[in-house]
Amino acid sequence: MRLHWPSTFVVAAGLLLAGCASEPTRIAPGTTAAETLQRLGAPTGRYPLTGGGERLQYSRMPAGYEVTDIDVDASGKVVSVTQVLSEARFGHDIKVDQWRQNDVLAFYGRPYETSRVSSFDGVVWTWRYKAVNERRMLYIYIDPTGVVRRYHTGDDLELDRVRD
């Protein structure tokens, strides 16, 4: 079989560009919501924003480590693109004793898993993320009334358990 290098290169470059086009963090402010949806496809979540805009959420859960929130204003233009699973942001973003379950969903999307622990009356929602290429977990504790009561981070030991 004879390879045609220029054709092979064009196909490879096209695949590379297609991968970049589907990367949520590459959407620039000012892009229209329609262009964003065309480039990225259907979001994993859509949430109304105060003031008439909308959040388009692209989550890589449960297998991935990123959740990207793309906020669109009332005129249909992207105003911000944020990868929200970042240790540097948690202390600023998470509103303990203020956020309700719906606020958590609108910010982080569906969790990787939910669980219960004996030391807390409620449910613990968990997301996977990376910090300097280390696998980590974000745990948000939601009480029976749906209010966020605390959060913390920890190491993701999932692969360690599988290896044992």
Tab-separated table of C-alpha atoms in Angstrom:
chain	number	residue	atom	x	y	z
A	1	MET	CA	0.000	0.000	0.000
A	2	ARG	CA	1.350	3.373	-0.948
A	3	LEU	CA	0.748	6.335	1.394
A	4	HIS	CA	0.175	9.789	0.026
A	5	TRP	CA	1.934	11.955	2.605
A	6	PRO	CA	0.257	15.265	1.752
A	7	SER	CA	-3.196	13.622	2.028
A	8	THR	CA	-2.293	11.853	5.265
A	9	PHE	CA	-0.982	15.116	6.708
A	10	VAL	CA	-4.167	16.981	5.780
A	11	VAL	CA	-6.334	14.298	7.414
A	12	ALA	CA	-4.185	14.306	10.581
A	13	ALA	CA	-4.247	18.102	10.774
A	14	GLY	CA	-8.008	18.080	10.305
A	15	LEU	CA	-8.444	15.598	13.150
A	16	LEU	CA	-6.216	17.701	15.375
A	17	LEU	CA	-8.176	20.847	14.602
A	18	ALA	CA	-11.458	19.023	15.194
A	19	GLY	CA	-10.203	18.020	18.639
A	20	CYS	CA	-9.318	21.638	19.413
A	21	ALA	CA	-12.686	22.821	18.142
A	22	SER	CA	-14.438	20.607	20.684
A	23	GLU	CA	-12.399	21.926	23.627
A	24	PRO	CA	-14.699	24.178	25.733
A	25	THR	CA	-11.865	26.294	27.140
A	26	ARG	CA	-11.018	27.456	23.593
A	27	ILE	CA	-14.293	29.329	23.189
A	28	ALA	CA	-13.544	33.060	23.234
A	29	PRO	CA	-15.683	35.704	24.922
A	30	GLY	CA	-17.873	37.369	22.310
A	31	THR	CA	-18.602	34.093	20.505
A	32	THR	CA	-22.317	33.601	19.992
A	33	ALA	CA	-24.207	30.858	21.816
A	34	ALA	CA	-25.159	29.397	18.417
A	35	GLU	CA	-21.489	29.208	17.329
A	36	THR	CA	-20.561	27.661	20.669
A	37	LEU	CA	-23.231	24.977	20.355
A	38	GLN	CA	-22.208	24.302	16.754
A	39	ARG	CA	-18.545	23.851	17.734
A	40	LEU	CA	-19.038	21.930	20.981
A	41	GLY	CA	-22.349	20.170	20.522
A	42	ALA	CA	-24.999	19.805	23.182
A	43	PRO	CA	-23.865	20.790	26.678
A	44	THR	CA	-24.163	18.370	29.593
A	45	GLY	CA	-26.198	21.003	31.427
A	46	ARG	CA	-28.028	24.271	30.737
A	47	TYR	CA	-28.890	26.643	33.566
A	48	PRO	CA	-30.538	30.084	33.586
A	49	LEU	CA	-28.432	32.956	34.919
A	50	THR	CA	-29.620	35.997	36.809
A	51	GLY	CA	-30.189	38.809	34.313
A	52	GLY	CA	-31.525	36.641	31.517
A	53	GLY	CA	-28.405	34.820	30.380
A	54	GLU	CA	-27.654	31.126	30.369
A	55	ARG	CA	-24.862	28.810	31.490
A	56	LEU	CA	-23.785	26.127	29.028
A	57	GLN	CA	-21.979	23.480	31.028
A	58	TYR	CA	-19.591	20.931	29.553
A	59	SER	CA	-18.653	18.229	32.059
A	60	ARG	CA	-16.261	15.368	31.505
A	61	MET	CA	-17.609	13.460	34.501
A	62	PRO	CA	-17.588	10.638	35.404
A	63	ALA	CA	-14.384	9.629	33.589
A	64	GLY	CA	-12.771	13.049	33.218
A	65	TYR	CA	-11.465	15.777	35.493
A	66	GLU	CA	-12.943	19.015	34.109
A	67	VAL	CA	-16.194	20.934	34.204
A	68	THR	CA	-16.282	24.046	32.026
A	69	ASP	CA	-18.986	26.666	32.543
A	70	ILE	CA	-19.634	28.938	29.561
A	71	ASP	CA	-21.786	31.912	30.563
A	72	VAL	CA	-23.818	33.578	27.837
A	73	ASP	CA	-25.470	36.978	28.378
A	74	ALA	CA	-29.050	37.911	27.492
A	75	SER	CA	-27.935	39.019	24.003
A	76	GLY	CA	-26.575	35.533	23.255
A	77	LYS	CA	-22.834	36.295	23.518
A	78	VAL	CA	-20.298	34.373	25.591
A	79	VAL	CA	-19.084	36.527	28.498
A	80	SER	CA	-16.951	33.987	30.377
A	81	VAL	CA	-15.436	30.528	30.034
A	82	THR	CA	-14.302	28.908	33.286
A	83	GLN	CA	-12.904	25.485	34.117
A	84	VAL	CA	-14.423	25.380	37.619
A	85	LEU	CA	-12.740	22.301	39.114
A	86	SER	CA	-9.690	24.125	40.411
A	87	GLU	CA	-8.373	24.090	43.986
A	88	ALA	CA	-7.481	27.754	43.662
A	89	ARG	CA	-11.170	28.586	43.097
A	90	PHE	CA	-12.993	26.384	45.640
A	91	GLY	CA	-12.627	28.740	48.620
A	92	HIS	CA	-13.924	31.667	46.586
A	93	ASP	CA	-16.685	29.879	44.675
A	94	ILE	CA	-18.349	27.481	47.136
A	95	LYS	CA	-20.836	29.317	49.371
A	96	VAL	CA	-21.138	27.259	52.569
A	97	ASP	CA	-24.488	27.751	54.363
A	98	GLN	CA	-25.782	29.687	51.315
A	99	TRP	CA	-25.683	27.410	48.291
A	100	ARG	CA	-28.458	24.925	47.812
A	101	GLN	CA	-28.302	21.687	45.866
A	102	ASN	CA	-29.433	23.442	42.657
A	103	ASP	CA	-26.636	26.009	43.006
A	104	VAL	CA	-24.086	23.195	43.202
A	105	LEU	CA	-25.549	21.568	40.077
A	106	ALA	CA	-25.520	24.863	38.175
A	107	PHE	CA	-21.870	25.431	39.059
A	108	TYR	CA	-20.285	21.949	39.017
A	109	GLY	CA	-22.867	19.793	37.245
A	110	ARG	CA	-23.676	16.258	38.217
A	111	PRO	CA	-21.112	14.746	40.566
A	112	TYR	CA	-18.857	11.804	39.891
A	113	GLU	CA	-20.590	10.009	42.762
A	114	THR	CA	-22.819	10.557	45.770
A	115	SER	CA	-22.414	8.840	49.114
A	116	ARG	CA	-23.220	9.015	52.790
A	117	VAL	CA	-20.908	9.016	55.791
A	118	SER	CA	-21.766	8.290	59.408
A	119	SER	CA	-20.343	11.614	60.630
A	120	PHE	CA	-22.763	13.753	58.580
A	121	ASP	CA	-26.554	13.799	58.307
A	122	GLY	CA	-26.940	14.280	54.581
A	123	VAL	CA	-25.332	13.351	51.302
A	124	VAL	CA	-21.775	13.912	50.074
A	125	TRP	CA	-21.329	14.821	46.405
A	126	THR	CA	-17.916	14.117	44.902
A	127	TRP	CA	-16.103	15.382	41.785
A	128	ARG	CA	-12.765	14.258	40.393
A	129	TYR	CA	-10.223	16.900	39.357
A	130	LYS	CA	-6.497	17.304	38.855
A	131	ALA	CA	-4.114	19.601	40.700
A	132	VAL	CA	-0.691	19.738	39.047
A	133	ASN	CA	-1.441	16.353	37.430
A	134	GLU	CA	-2.312	14.751	40.781
A	135	ARG	CA	-5.714	13.083	40.924
A	136	ARG	CA	-7.847	14.765	43.593
A	137	MET	CA	-11.450	14.746	44.844
A	138	LEU	CA	-13.775	17.585	45.831
A	139	TYR	CA	-16.366	16.621	48.460
A	140	ILE	CA	-19.417	18.848	49.059
A	141	TYR	CA	-21.675	18.011	52.019
A	142	ILE	CA	-25.379	18.753	51.485
A	143	ASP	CA	-27.741	18.472	54.460
A	144	PRO	CA	-31.272	16.963	54.301
A	145	THR	CA	-32.770	20.406	53.551
A	146	GLY	CA	-30.509	20.755	50.473
A	147	VAL	CA	-28.059	23.312	51.936
A	148	VAL	CA	-24.271	23.065	51.500
A	149	ARG	CA	-22.763	22.740	54.984
A	150	ARG	CA	-19.094	22.163	54.215
A	151	TYR	CA	-16.601	20.940	51.642
A	152	HIS	CA	-13.087	19.573	51.545
A	153	THR	CA	-10.627	18.049	49.103
A	154	GLY	CA	-8.623	14.856	49.226
A	155	ASP	CA	-6.528	12.479	47.194
A	156	ASP	CA	-8.239	10.297	44.592
A	157	LEU	CA	-7.285	6.792	45.687
A	158	GLU	CA	-9.543	4.980	43.202
A	159	LEU	CA	-6.711	3.576	41.071
A	160	ASP	CA	-4.774	2.587	44.201
A	161	ARG	CA	-7.760	0.486	45.376
A	162	VAL	CA	-8.024	-1.198	41.961
A	163	ARG	CA	-4.308	-2.093	41.965
A	164	ASP	CA	-4.366	-3.738	45.421
